[in-house]
C-alpha cells in the first residue's frame, strides 16, 4: 500500500508512503483519493492532513510511468487534486524535506499548507523537458505572485521553505515537530465553517503582467535554444493570466501532453535516470561497506593536480598536496588561490571562504606526509615509468587500507596496480580538465580493485558533485577510446574533400559544444600526435590518415603556438580558417591519391557520431561499460555531446539501429572504409528491432 491512513482525535492523516521519494504513481494517487473519501464518510473526522513518510513530502509524478498507460490511468494527478480541492473537510498539506513538481501541485490543491523549515520547494519539470502538468502554472502564480512563480517555473530551481514563509504559499512555517503542528492547525481550521480557501480562487495581481511576461519571454528564448519547454511554461502562465484559471489549466494540459513526447524531454529524462544508474555497479551491492575518507592527498600540483585538489577542498575535505620541487608547489598553490579569487570576484564564493579553503591544503615535498591520507590521487606525468616510481613509493608510505588512485587517461591501471603489493586498493580516477569544473569522473576498475574501494569512490564522487561512471581497463577507457574513432573519421574526411571549418560547423550545428578541430587546437595537437606515434608501434595494422602528423610536423600545435588547424591572433581565441592549412590539406589529398569530393554536412555528422556509437557498442560488448546510459553520461558530462539528444547511444536508438547499421555499411564500402568494423551487437539489436536502451 503506497498510502497510510490513520486518525488522531478528529483528524485523518493521509501519509504518502512510496519510497524513495513518494512519487505520485498510480497506486499512490488511488490511495490519496481513497483516503479523502474515507475521511469524508467518517462523521468523527473534522479535518485531513496530507503528508509524506520518509525523506520527502513528495518528489512529484512518478517519472518512470511517463509514456506508459499508468500515467494517464485514473485517478490522474489532476483528478486527485480536484478531489482534494473539493473536499468539504479542510485538507492541510504538511510539507517537509522535498515538495517538488506534482508534489507541490498536490499541496497547492490543499486548502492550507504548513511547512517545516529547510524543505526544498520546486517545480523542476522544465529540467525534464516538460512543464508542470497538474495546475502548477496556474496555482503557483496565484499563490506567490507572477514574478516569483515564473522564476521558479522557468528555472526549475528549488527554494527553501523558510524563504517562502511570507510569500503566500504557506499558512505557517513551523519549526519543531511538523506532525504536531499540523494536527494543531487541522483542529483549529476543522472547527471553522466551510467553504475553505482554494488557491484557484485567488487573483494574480501585477501592475504590468503583459510587460513582465514579454520580458521573461525575451530572456528565456535567448537561453532556451533547442529546448521547447521553458517558453511553453511562459505560454501556460500567460494563458492563465489572460483567460482565467480553467482555460489556463486546459492549455497547460495540452502543452504537457505535447512536451512529454518530445525527443528533448526523452533525452533529459534519460540523463536524469542515467546519472543515478551510473552510480550503481551491477556486482557491487548498495549496502557494500565504504571506507572512511577524511583526508586526501594529491600528488602533483600542476593544472590537473591542483584542479583535483580543489574538488576535495570544496567539499570540506583536507588535502595534502605533494610536489617534487618547492617552486612547482608554490606555483600550484598560487594557481589554486587565483581560481578561488576569480570565484570571489564573480560573487560565487564569499571572501572569507577563500582563506578557509586555502587553509585546508597542506603543501609538502615529502612522501612521509602522505601516511595519514585515506585516499591518494596521483596526477603526475602520463608515462608508465613515472607512475611506477610513484606507486612503488606510495606502497611504502601509505597506511594500510588507503585507496591509491591514478588519474591516468590512457595507461593500464592493472599494470599500475602491479607496482604495489596491494592491487585491491588501486583504482583509476580519471578527472577531466579543468578538473574543478568538469562534471565527469571516469572510475577505472582494475581486475583486482576491491568492491569496497569502488563503493567508496562512487560515494565520494557524489560528495564532490561529480558524475561518476565506471569503466573497465582498456586503452582510453570509455571516453577517449570512443573519441579516437571520431577523430579518425574527422581526419579521413579532410583527406576526402572537407576542410576543418566545415567539419566543425556541421557537428556544432548538430549540437556539440566544439567540433573536433577546434577542440584539438585547444587541447594541443601534439597530444594526439604522441598517442598516434604510440599506436603506429602498438597497432601497425591500424589505418590512420597521416594528415594530422603533417600539420604537427610544421609545429602547428594549436592555440598555444598561435596556429593549428586554424590561425589565431595574439590574445584572441577565435579560430580563423587558415589558407596555409587548407592548401596543405589539398596537397596532401593529391599526394595520397585521394579524390576530393563534396562531403555533405549530413555525412559529416553521421560519420562522426556513428563512429562513437560503433565503438560504444564494442565497449558494451566487452563489458568495459556495464550499460548504454553510462556511455551517454560520459559523453554528456565530459565531451560536450548535446544534452537535448541524450548522448550517442540514445541518439542511435532515436535514429534506429537499423539505419545506423545501413549507414555504417555504406561508409565501409567507400575509401577509408576499413575503419568501419561493424559492432556485432548493432546488427543483432537491429534485427530484433531493439535499441541499446531496450
Ligand atoms: C512531475 O511532477 C509532473 C507533474 O507536473 C505533472 C504530472 C501529470 N519519479 O535523486 P536521488 C528516484 S515531473 C520517479 O538519488 P536525492 C530516483 O530515480 C516530476 N523516481 O535522491 C532515485 O531512484 P534510485 C517532477 C524518482 O535524495 C531515487 O528516487 N519532480 C523521482 O539526492 C532517489 O533519487 C522532479 O523532477 C520521480 N519523480 O534527491 C524531482 N524522483 O534510488 C526529481 C526521484 O532507484 N527528483 N526518483 O536510483 C529529484 O530532484 C531528486 O530525486 C530529489 C531527491 C530532490 C527528490
XYZ file of C-alpha atoms and ligand atoms in Angstrom:
750
model
C 0.000 0.000 0.000
C 1.530 3.307 -1.090
C -0.556 5.430 1.300
C -1.205 5.096 5.054
C -4.409 6.277 6.720
C -4.584 6.995 10.440
C -6.880 9.042 12.634
C -5.897 11.279 15.541
C -8.694 12.619 17.626
C -10.900 14.003 14.857
C -8.143 14.440 12.275
C -7.397 11.987 9.470
C -3.762 11.782 8.425
C -3.063 10.541 4.914
C 0.628 9.684 4.621
C 2.181 9.033 1.231
C 4.394 6.010 1.676
C 6.022 5.239 -1.625
C 9.798 5.196 -1.158
C 12.224 6.553 -2.124
C 10.575 9.957 -2.655
C 6.794 9.351 -2.522
C 6.442 9.613 -6.286
C 2.812 10.010 -7.304
C 2.460 6.759 -9.187
C -0.912 5.160 -9.846
C -1.260 3.322 -6.531
C -0.262 6.410 -4.529
C -2.772 8.527 -6.420
C -5.523 5.973 -5.865
C -4.571 5.760 -2.179
C -4.962 9.521 -1.717
C -8.433 9.508 -3.287
C -9.458 6.562 -1.083
C -8.163 8.346 1.986
C -10.018 11.570 1.235
C -13.259 9.659 0.620
C -12.853 7.643 3.781
C -12.409 10.843 5.756
C -15.478 12.425 4.104
C -17.584 9.462 5.087
C -16.450 9.432 8.704
C -18.508 11.931 10.703
C -15.925 11.956 13.500
C -13.328 13.469 11.158
C -13.217 17.250 11.009
C -10.032 17.851 9.014
C -7.491 15.960 6.901
C -3.703 16.212 6.982
C -1.819 15.134 3.881
C 1.860 14.373 4.402
C 4.725 12.130 3.282
C 6.685 9.391 5.044
C 10.460 9.185 4.912
C 12.666 11.665 3.117
C 10.055 13.663 1.174
C 6.580 15.115 1.195
C 6.647 14.142 -2.469
C 9.186 14.283 -5.308
C 6.324 14.641 -7.807
C 4.829 12.497 -10.509
C 6.477 9.105 -10.927
C 8.718 9.802 -13.910
C 9.104 6.101 -14.658
C 5.390 5.997 -15.553
C 5.695 8.652 -18.265
C 4.618 7.459 -21.728
C 3.084 4.321 -20.195
C -0.648 3.633 -19.760
C -0.320 4.136 -15.991
C 0.489 7.809 -16.480
C -2.956 8.562 -17.839
C -4.920 5.950 -15.924
C -7.466 7.408 -13.491
C -7.174 8.738 -10.982
C -4.729 11.047 -12.734
C -2.969 13.665 -10.668
C -5.422 16.267 -11.998
C -8.293 14.158 -10.649
C -6.572 13.654 -7.294
C -6.067 17.390 -6.920
C -9.686 18.024 -7.840
C -10.800 15.560 -5.153
C -8.554 17.243 -2.571
C -9.628 20.738 -3.562
C -13.336 19.950 -3.493
C -13.205 18.147 -0.147
C -15.839 19.575 2.180
C -13.496 18.983 5.108
C -10.369 21.106 5.065
C -7.199 19.463 3.734
C -3.883 20.622 5.173
C -0.667 19.705 3.372
C 2.127 19.159 5.907
C 5.325 19.624 3.920
C 8.849 18.612 4.861
C 12.136 17.783 3.096
C 11.008 17.890 -0.543
C 7.865 19.119 -2.309
C 8.604 19.077 -5.979
C 6.674 19.016 -9.213
C 3.411 17.142 -8.823
C 4.107 17.042 -5.077
C 3.944 20.810 -4.858
C 0.979 20.857 -7.220
C -0.842 18.461 -4.904
C -0.067 20.720 -1.944
C -1.362 23.699 -3.920
C -4.666 21.867 -4.274
C -4.979 21.640 -0.487
C -6.859 24.344 1.418
C -3.946 25.068 3.747
C -0.200 24.430 3.700
C 2.104 24.156 6.650
C 5.816 23.541 6.133
C 8.887 22.607 8.115
C 11.887 24.858 7.556
C 14.556 23.507 5.202
C 12.130 21.881 2.780
C 13.074 22.164 -0.891
C 10.170 23.624 -2.823
C 10.292 23.461 -6.609
C 8.533 22.959 -9.886
C 11.506 21.271 -11.608
C 9.542 19.873 -14.576
C 11.364 22.132 -17.013
C 14.576 20.227 -16.226
C 12.855 17.135 -17.583
C 11.775 18.949 -20.738
C 8.147 19.327 -19.652
C 6.066 21.835 -17.717
C 4.101 21.406 -14.504
C 1.114 19.466 -15.799
C -1.197 19.359 -12.804
C -2.016 23.009 -12.325
C 1.395 24.317 -11.240
C 1.500 27.026 -13.888
C -1.918 28.221 -12.735
C -1.868 27.848 -8.970
C 1.702 28.907 -8.141
C 1.268 32.400 -9.688
C -1.941 32.745 -7.676
C -0.122 31.657 -4.527
C 3.125 33.638 -4.686
C 2.655 36.150 -7.492
C 3.562 36.285 -11.143
C 7.245 37.186 -10.973
C 8.365 34.814 -8.225
C 6.387 31.937 -9.688
C 7.605 32.432 -13.227
C 11.192 32.421 -11.964
C 10.597 29.140 -10.179
C 8.743 27.523 -13.068
C 11.184 28.543 -15.793
C 14.343 27.749 -13.804
C 13.052 24.671 -12.003
C 15.337 25.688 -9.131
C 14.398 24.744 -5.554
C 13.681 27.418 -2.963
C 13.873 26.721 0.768
C 10.535 26.775 2.557
C 11.639 29.397 5.076
C 12.438 31.762 2.207
C 8.832 31.388 1.083
C 7.431 31.966 4.586
C 5.834 35.293 3.651
C 5.155 34.511 0.013
C 1.526 33.494 0.344
C 2.322 29.832 -0.262
C 2.281 28.700 3.364
C -0.118 29.383 6.185
C 2.649 28.536 8.603
C 6.318 27.623 8.529
C 6.632 25.615 11.716
C 9.919 24.849 13.406
C 9.797 21.833 15.697
C 7.540 18.809 15.299
C 5.707 19.182 11.995
C 3.210 16.413 12.675
C 2.175 18.017 15.967
C 1.944 21.463 14.388
C -0.123 20.092 11.506
C -2.558 18.347 13.861
C -2.975 21.503 15.942
C -3.530 23.555 12.804
C -6.029 20.978 11.499
C -8.051 21.068 14.694
C -8.168 24.850 14.501
C -9.401 25.012 10.886
C -11.563 21.908 11.327
C -13.654 23.868 13.773
C -14.284 26.590 11.181
C -17.242 26.689 8.832
C -16.542 25.925 5.183
C -16.040 26.503 2.387
C -12.308 26.514 2.879
C -10.000 28.671 0.774
C -8.819 27.474 -2.625
C -5.711 28.808 -4.360
C -7.532 28.726 -7.687
C -9.903 31.455 -6.445
C -7.095 33.935 -5.769
C -6.311 36.703 -8.247
C -2.968 37.316 -9.946
C -2.116 40.890 -9.075
C 0.552 42.578 -11.198
C 0.761 46.188 -12.410
C 2.016 45.162 -15.852
C 1.591 41.440 -16.337
C 1.826 41.574 -20.142
C 5.059 43.593 -19.982
C 6.651 41.222 -17.476
C 5.664 38.156 -19.470
C 7.182 39.655 -22.618
C 10.370 40.450 -20.715
C 10.524 36.861 -19.451
C 9.914 35.518 -22.935
C 12.766 37.576 -24.401
C 15.176 36.449 -21.707
C 14.194 32.804 -21.919
C 14.167 32.492 -25.705
C 17.818 33.546 -25.794
C 18.774 30.901 -23.224
C 16.446 28.034 -24.058
C 17.772 27.295 -27.538
C 16.965 23.714 -28.528
C 14.657 23.201 -25.556
C 10.957 23.883 -26.158
C 9.750 23.592 -22.533
C 10.822 26.921 -20.983
C 8.855 29.003 -23.475
C 5.833 26.741 -23.085
C 5.966 27.408 -19.326
C 5.617 31.101 -20.055
C 2.806 30.494 -22.549
C 0.883 28.483 -19.965
C 1.274 31.085 -17.219
C 0.206 33.764 -19.698
C -2.872 31.759 -20.701
C -3.997 31.730 -17.076
C -3.320 35.438 -16.632
C -5.250 36.355 -19.777
C -8.050 33.803 -19.864
C -8.586 32.737 -16.275
C -7.914 29.588 -14.293
C -9.923 26.960 -16.187
C -8.771 27.920 -19.657
C -5.209 28.251 -18.372
C -5.426 24.762 -16.877
C -6.704 23.266 -20.130
C -3.910 24.933 -22.086
C -1.304 23.719 -19.585
C -2.582 20.158 -20.038
C -2.320 20.430 -23.818
C 1.280 21.658 -23.569
C 2.181 18.921 -21.088
C 0.886 16.163 -23.374
C 2.830 17.575 -26.321
C 6.082 18.140 -24.394
C 6.230 14.753 -22.710
C 6.521 13.169 -26.162
C 9.341 15.346 -27.453
C 12.809 13.863 -28.002
C 14.203 16.643 -25.806
C 12.132 15.526 -22.836
C 13.027 11.911 -23.502
C 16.725 12.883 -23.560
C 16.517 14.862 -20.316
C 14.729 12.035 -18.515
C 17.300 9.586 -19.868
C 20.030 11.808 -18.392
C 18.187 12.073 -15.041
C 17.971 8.307 -14.654
C 21.334 7.737 -16.385
C 23.110 9.815 -13.775
C 21.553 7.820 -10.939
C 22.025 4.479 -12.706
C 25.719 5.229 -13.257
C 26.309 5.198 -9.520
C 25.081 1.597 -9.317
C 27.545 -1.155 -10.189
C 25.887 -4.488 -11.027
C 28.047 -6.704 -8.784
C 28.639 -4.166 -6.017
C 25.577 -4.210 -3.751
C 24.227 -0.894 -2.461
C 24.978 -1.933 1.131
C 28.687 -2.607 0.486
C 30.555 -1.028 3.421
C 32.604 2.003 2.458
C 35.950 3.211 3.771
C 36.106 6.476 5.648
C 37.692 9.279 3.612
C 38.571 12.075 5.989
C 41.929 13.077 4.475
C 43.048 13.112 0.887
C 46.463 13.561 -0.697
C 47.120 14.644 -4.257
C 50.446 14.037 -5.960
C 51.299 16.711 -8.493
C 50.335 20.376 -8.179
C 50.095 21.079 -11.910
C 46.877 22.118 -13.647
C 45.358 18.678 -13.177
C 46.538 18.011 -9.626
C 45.522 21.491 -8.475
C 42.063 21.122 -10.016
C 41.630 17.691 -8.428
C 42.645 19.043 -5.019
C 40.061 21.840 -5.301
C 37.243 19.295 -5.613
C 38.002 17.839 -2.198
C 38.658 21.182 -0.558
C 35.330 22.479 -1.862
C 33.665 19.568 -0.108
C 35.491 20.405 3.130
C 37.979 17.512 2.946
C 41.573 18.473 3.850
C 44.166 17.785 1.163
C 47.909 17.227 1.399
C 49.411 18.428 -1.866
C 52.745 16.912 -2.847
C 55.265 18.140 -5.393
C 58.893 17.309 -6.019
C 60.186 20.896 -6.095
C 59.320 23.934 -3.980
C 58.787 26.271 -6.951
C 56.320 23.858 -8.581
C 54.468 23.600 -5.289
C 54.362 27.397 -4.926
C 53.112 27.785 -8.488
C 50.404 25.172 -7.907
C 49.202 26.860 -4.719
C 49.206 30.254 -6.416
C 47.036 28.896 -9.223
C 44.541 27.421 -6.768
C 44.384 30.719 -4.905
C 43.898 32.581 -8.198
C 40.999 30.303 -9.112
C 39.314 30.992 -5.771
C 39.956 34.715 -6.123
C 38.228 34.632 -9.502
C 35.221 32.936 -7.874
C 35.132 35.613 -5.173
C 35.242 38.327 -7.835
C 32.332 36.726 -9.648
C 30.403 36.608 -6.384
C 30.323 32.792 -6.423
C 32.386 32.478 -3.250
C 32.251 34.514 -0.059
C 35.545 36.394 0.527
C 36.044 34.770 3.939
C 35.700 31.305 2.342
C 38.870 31.850 0.310
C 41.209 31.629 3.295
C 39.166 28.828 4.823
C 39.603 26.779 1.673
C 43.295 27.530 1.310
C 43.750 26.532 4.960
C 42.546 23.035 4.082
C 45.654 22.485 1.938
C 48.862 21.175 3.471
C 51.657 21.586 0.930
C 54.570 19.198 1.161
C 57.657 17.908 -0.616
C 57.821 14.735 1.446
C 56.091 11.424 0.828
C 56.195 10.821 4.571
C 53.435 13.394 4.938
C 51.074 11.130 2.993
C 50.976 8.442 5.649
C 47.697 9.643 7.178
C 45.799 10.000 3.912
C 42.757 7.785 3.348
C 42.879 8.401 -0.397
C 45.866 9.376 -2.505
C 45.265 10.587 -6.059
C 48.244 10.634 -8.352
C 48.295 13.268 -11.114
C 51.866 13.095 -12.380
C 53.276 12.915 -15.902
C 51.469 10.416 -18.151
C 54.218 7.860 -18.533
C 54.281 4.364 -17.118
C 57.852 4.709 -15.787
C 56.913 7.816 -13.820
C 53.760 6.176 -12.476
C 55.860 3.168 -11.442
C 58.137 5.294 -9.278
C 55.167 6.998 -7.636
C 53.213 3.828 -6.900
C 56.218 1.928 -5.552
C 56.827 4.818 -3.178
C 53.150 5.020 -2.221
C 53.169 1.329 -1.403
C 55.889 2.067 1.144
C 54.319 5.091 2.811
C 50.521 4.777 2.547
C 48.721 3.396 5.573
C 47.020 0.005 5.244
C 43.587 0.400 3.648
C 44.377 3.708 1.969
C 42.944 3.938 -1.534
C 45.588 4.590 -4.181
C 44.127 6.252 -7.266
C 45.694 7.135 -10.576
C 44.429 9.969 -12.734
C 45.786 8.277 -15.847
C 43.779 8.900 -19.001
C 45.243 6.098 -21.114
C 47.587 3.831 -19.176
C 46.802 0.319 -17.969
C 45.517 0.524 -14.398
C 46.292 -3.181 -13.858
C 49.965 -2.590 -14.640
C 49.966 0.401 -12.315
C 48.328 -1.697 -9.580
C 51.014 -4.358 -10.054
C 53.664 -1.839 -8.921
C 52.186 -2.238 -5.434
C 51.636 -5.186 -3.122
C 48.030 -4.076 -2.689
C 46.360 -4.086 -6.122
C 42.968 -4.405 -4.406
C 43.374 -0.809 -3.162
C 44.281 0.652 -6.565
C 41.704 2.292 -8.798
C 41.653 4.825 -11.648
C 40.094 8.222 -11.013
C 40.183 9.928 -14.373
C 39.229 13.572 -13.947
C 38.663 15.818 -16.951
C 40.296 19.179 -17.378
C 39.613 21.667 -15.833
C 39.160 19.149 -13.031
C 37.476 21.587 -10.659
C 34.821 22.393 -13.281
C 34.105 19.336 -15.417
C 31.373 17.051 -14.046
C 32.705 13.762 -15.365
C 34.804 11.313 -13.384
C 35.699 8.000 -15.022
C 36.301 5.466 -12.280
C 38.541 2.786 -13.713
C 38.089 -0.627 -12.208
C 41.193 -2.781 -12.312
C 40.971 -6.573 -12.324
C 41.796 -6.672 -8.613
C 40.109 -3.469 -7.421
C 38.144 -4.310 -4.270
C 34.396 -3.780 -4.247
C 34.514 -1.586 -1.180
C 37.107 0.601 -2.912
C 34.687 1.104 -5.802
C 31.754 1.744 -3.479
C 33.842 4.287 -1.559
C 34.961 6.149 -4.655
C 31.408 6.278 -6.057
C 30.104 7.677 -2.790
C 32.911 10.190 -2.623
C 32.194 11.249 -6.212
C 28.680 12.222 -5.184
C 30.095 14.243 -2.300
C 32.390 16.184 -4.617
C 29.498 16.584 -7.097
C 30.897 14.542 -9.941
C 29.025 12.284 -12.298
C 30.994 9.091 -11.792
C 30.928 6.373 -14.432
C 32.727 3.059 -14.029
C 34.946 1.889 -16.872
C 36.865 -1.327 -17.234
C 40.510 -1.273 -18.219
C 41.187 -0.628 -21.911
C 43.137 1.900 -23.877
C 41.436 5.288 -23.459
C 38.716 3.868 -21.192
C 35.196 4.772 -22.337
C 35.506 8.394 -23.388
C 38.891 8.633 -25.073
C 38.616 5.233 -26.716
C 35.457 6.413 -28.483
C 36.755 9.884 -29.309
C 39.704 8.323 -31.101
C 37.353 6.781 -33.684
C 35.550 10.100 -34.036
C 38.814 11.965 -34.659
C 39.914 9.278 -37.071
C 36.809 9.869 -39.195
C 37.272 13.644 -38.992
C 40.788 13.284 -40.409
C 39.708 10.914 -43.172
C 37.110 13.447 -44.228
C 39.800 16.127 -44.619
C 41.658 13.781 -46.913
C 38.480 13.049 -48.891
C 37.395 16.649 -49.501
C 36.255 18.506 -46.368
C 38.017 21.369 -44.584
C 38.318 21.784 -40.786
C 35.838 24.657 -40.576
C 33.197 22.699 -42.496
C 33.540 19.644 -40.267
C 33.428 21.725 -37.096
C 30.453 23.760 -38.260
C 28.428 20.691 -39.214
C 28.924 18.933 -35.881
C 28.460 22.135 -33.888
C 25.169 22.649 -35.705
C 24.231 19.146 -34.600
C 24.789 20.488 -31.097
C 28.331 19.613 -29.998
C 29.885 22.362 -27.913
C 33.013 22.288 -30.106
C 33.985 20.485 -33.311
C 36.978 18.100 -33.434
C 39.434 20.575 -34.953
C 38.684 23.480 -32.645
C 38.824 21.010 -29.770
C 42.149 19.637 -30.913
C 43.617 23.142 -31.285
C 42.514 23.900 -27.746
C 43.882 20.700 -26.204
C 47.101 20.782 -28.259
C 47.605 18.792 -31.456
C 50.845 17.391 -30.070
C 48.873 15.298 -27.569
C 47.061 13.377 -30.315
C 50.347 13.115 -32.197
C 52.040 11.438 -29.259
C 49.153 8.972 -28.953
C 49.274 8.190 -32.684
C 53.007 7.573 -32.545
C 52.341 5.005 -29.838
C 49.544 3.472 -31.924
C 51.812 3.137 -35.003
C 54.008 0.850 -32.923
C 51.323 -0.982 -30.982
C 48.892 -1.389 -33.905
C 50.880 -1.066 -37.137
C 47.898 -2.579 -38.958
C 45.547 0.220 -37.905
C 44.909 2.713 -40.674
C 45.155 6.413 -39.816
C 45.188 9.460 -42.041
C 48.662 10.966 -41.741
C 47.256 14.421 -42.347
C 47.394 15.455 -38.691
C 51.020 14.317 -38.440
C 51.814 16.542 -41.399
C 50.269 19.514 -39.545
C 52.235 18.729 -36.390
C 55.490 18.449 -38.326
C 55.072 22.148 -39.143
C 54.827 22.939 -35.408
C 51.161 23.964 -35.584
C 50.153 22.543 -32.203
C 47.076 24.752 -31.813
C 46.191 27.833 -29.797
C 49.341 27.620 -27.704
C 51.568 28.023 -30.783
C 49.351 30.648 -32.457
C 48.221 28.188 -35.125
C 46.866 24.713 -35.559
C 44.034 23.633 -37.819
C 43.103 27.326 -37.656
C 45.004 30.599 -37.361
C 44.865 32.532 -34.075
C 45.682 36.135 -33.279
C 47.537 37.046 -30.094
C 45.143 37.278 -27.139
C 42.204 36.079 -29.232
C 40.827 32.535 -29.086
C 38.738 32.935 -32.243
C 39.537 30.216 -34.784
C 40.165 31.776 -38.202
C 40.200 29.371 -41.174
C 43.788 29.065 -42.347
C 44.732 29.389 -46.003
C 48.039 27.662 -45.350
C 46.362 24.671 -43.721
C 43.629 24.423 -46.345
C 46.294 24.363 -49.064
C 48.279 21.801 -47.131
C 45.183 19.589 -46.950
C 44.603 19.893 -50.719
C 48.234 18.982 -51.416
C 48.035 16.046 -49.023
C 44.969 14.616 -50.781
C 46.828 14.800 -54.080
C 49.854 13.025 -52.681
C 47.664 10.348 -51.129
C 45.873 9.931 -54.465
C 42.623 10.698 -52.701
C 39.942 12.118 -54.922
C 38.493 15.199 -53.233
C 34.695 15.382 -53.377
C 31.994 17.488 -51.794
C 31.102 15.987 -48.434
C 27.654 16.859 -47.123
C 27.000 18.035 -43.578
C 24.782 15.011 -43.117
C 27.672 12.679 -43.946
C 29.955 14.548 -41.553
C 27.515 14.179 -38.682
C 26.809 10.526 -39.448
C 30.438 9.540 -39.707
C 31.436 11.341 -36.544
C 28.510 10.278 -34.397
C 28.213 6.725 -35.701
C 31.950 6.249 -35.126
C 31.208 6.987 -31.451
C 28.200 4.689 -31.484
C 30.040 1.789 -33.126
C 32.911 1.970 -30.647
C 30.424 2.446 -27.805
C 28.715 -0.779 -28.862
C 32.049 -2.628 -28.756
C 32.734 -1.176 -25.313
C 29.422 -2.637 -24.161
C 30.128 -5.991 -25.804
C 33.454 -6.204 -23.967
C 31.876 -5.206 -20.659
C 34.070 -2.102 -20.371
C 30.856 -0.168 -19.681
C 28.022 -2.029 -17.986
C 25.151 -0.157 -19.663
C 24.474 2.140 -22.589
C 23.357 5.011 -20.376
C 26.823 5.014 -18.733
C 28.339 5.811 -22.115
C 25.798 8.555 -22.650
C 26.636 10.083 -19.279
C 30.337 10.120 -20.207
C 29.564 11.983 -23.405
C 27.027 14.388 -21.894
C 29.195 15.381 -18.953
C 32.702 15.152 -20.379
C 32.651 15.609 -24.132
C 30.056 18.298 -24.920
C 27.543 15.972 -26.599
C 24.246 17.887 -26.884
C 22.093 17.214 -23.834
C 18.896 17.510 -25.843
C 19.955 14.451 -27.851
C 20.646 12.403 -24.731
C 24.107 11.042 -25.636
C 25.378 8.961 -28.566
C 23.705 5.683 -27.614
C 20.269 7.209 -27.049
C 20.695 9.188 -30.259
C 21.429 5.932 -32.115
C 18.236 4.461 -30.673
C 16.332 7.529 -31.831
C 17.694 7.193 -35.357
C 17.075 3.432 -35.211
C 19.872 0.858 -35.156
C 18.669 -0.495 -38.492
C 19.524 2.875 -40.025
C 22.812 3.091 -38.146
C 23.799 -0.335 -39.452
C 22.941 0.598 -43.032
C 24.886 3.870 -42.845
C 27.947 2.106 -41.445
C 27.650 -0.450 -44.249
C 27.661 2.366 -46.820
C 30.723 4.049 -45.350
C 32.550 0.753 -45.025
C 32.288 0.296 -48.798
C 33.962 3.659 -49.533
C 37.604 4.815 -49.400
C 38.982 4.524 -45.842
C 36.138 2.076 -45.221
C 38.423 -0.351 -43.372
C 37.981 1.846 -40.291
C 34.383 0.632 -40.057
C 34.161 -2.788 -38.447
C 30.509 -3.000 -37.516
C 29.970 -3.952 -33.870
C 28.049 -7.264 -33.956
C 25.624 -6.069 -31.282
C 24.342 -3.301 -33.593
C 23.340 -5.859 -36.219
C 21.871 -8.156 -33.570
C 19.782 -5.475 -31.869
C 18.680 -4.022 -35.222
C 17.467 -7.463 -36.316
C 15.433 -7.723 -33.115
C 14.026 -4.235 -33.644
C 15.597 -3.133 -30.377
C 17.902 -0.349 -29.264
C 20.755 -0.051 -26.768
C 18.319 1.202 -24.161
C 15.724 -1.516 -24.664
C 6.015 15.952 -12.441
O 5.796 16.036 -11.272
C 4.974 16.188 -13.497
C 3.741 16.863 -12.983
O 3.894 18.268 -13.058
C 2.544 16.559 -13.834
C 2.090 15.150 -13.871
C 0.802 14.957 -14.619
N 9.844 9.753 -10.132
O 17.941 11.959 -6.697
P 18.040 10.828 -5.765
C 14.126 8.298 -7.678
S 7.507 15.512 -13.044
C 10.435 8.544 -10.062
O 19.241 9.964 -5.850
P 18.122 12.649 -3.559
C 15.500 8.359 -8.307
O 15.487 7.863 -9.614
C 8.485 15.174 -11.628
N 11.592 8.315 -9.399
O 17.822 11.262 -4.253
C 16.295 7.514 -7.360
O 15.995 6.163 -7.650
P 17.067 5.036 -7.415
C 8.974 16.421 -11.037
C 12.152 9.345 -8.774
O 17.722 12.481 -2.147
C 15.677 7.831 -6.014
O 14.392 8.377 -6.297
N 9.908 16.079 -9.972
C 11.583 10.623 -8.809
O 19.503 13.101 -3.889
C 16.466 8.814 -5.196
O 16.737 9.956 -6.000
C 11.220 16.065 -10.176
O 11.724 16.356 -11.237
C 10.366 10.806 -9.513
N 9.771 11.999 -9.575
O 17.130 13.692 -4.245
C 12.038 15.679 -8.979
N 12.378 11.456 -8.100
O 17.373 5.028 -5.950
C 13.170 14.811 -9.414
C 13.393 10.707 -7.631
O 16.425 3.786 -7.913
N 13.885 14.276 -8.271
N 13.261 9.437 -8.033
O 18.251 5.467 -8.241
C 14.854 14.957 -7.624
O 15.161 16.080 -7.918
C 15.554 14.238 -6.511
O 15.403 12.868 -6.721
C 15.040 14.562 -5.101
C 15.737 13.610 -4.097
C 15.402 16.004 -4.762
C 13.534 14.354 -4.990
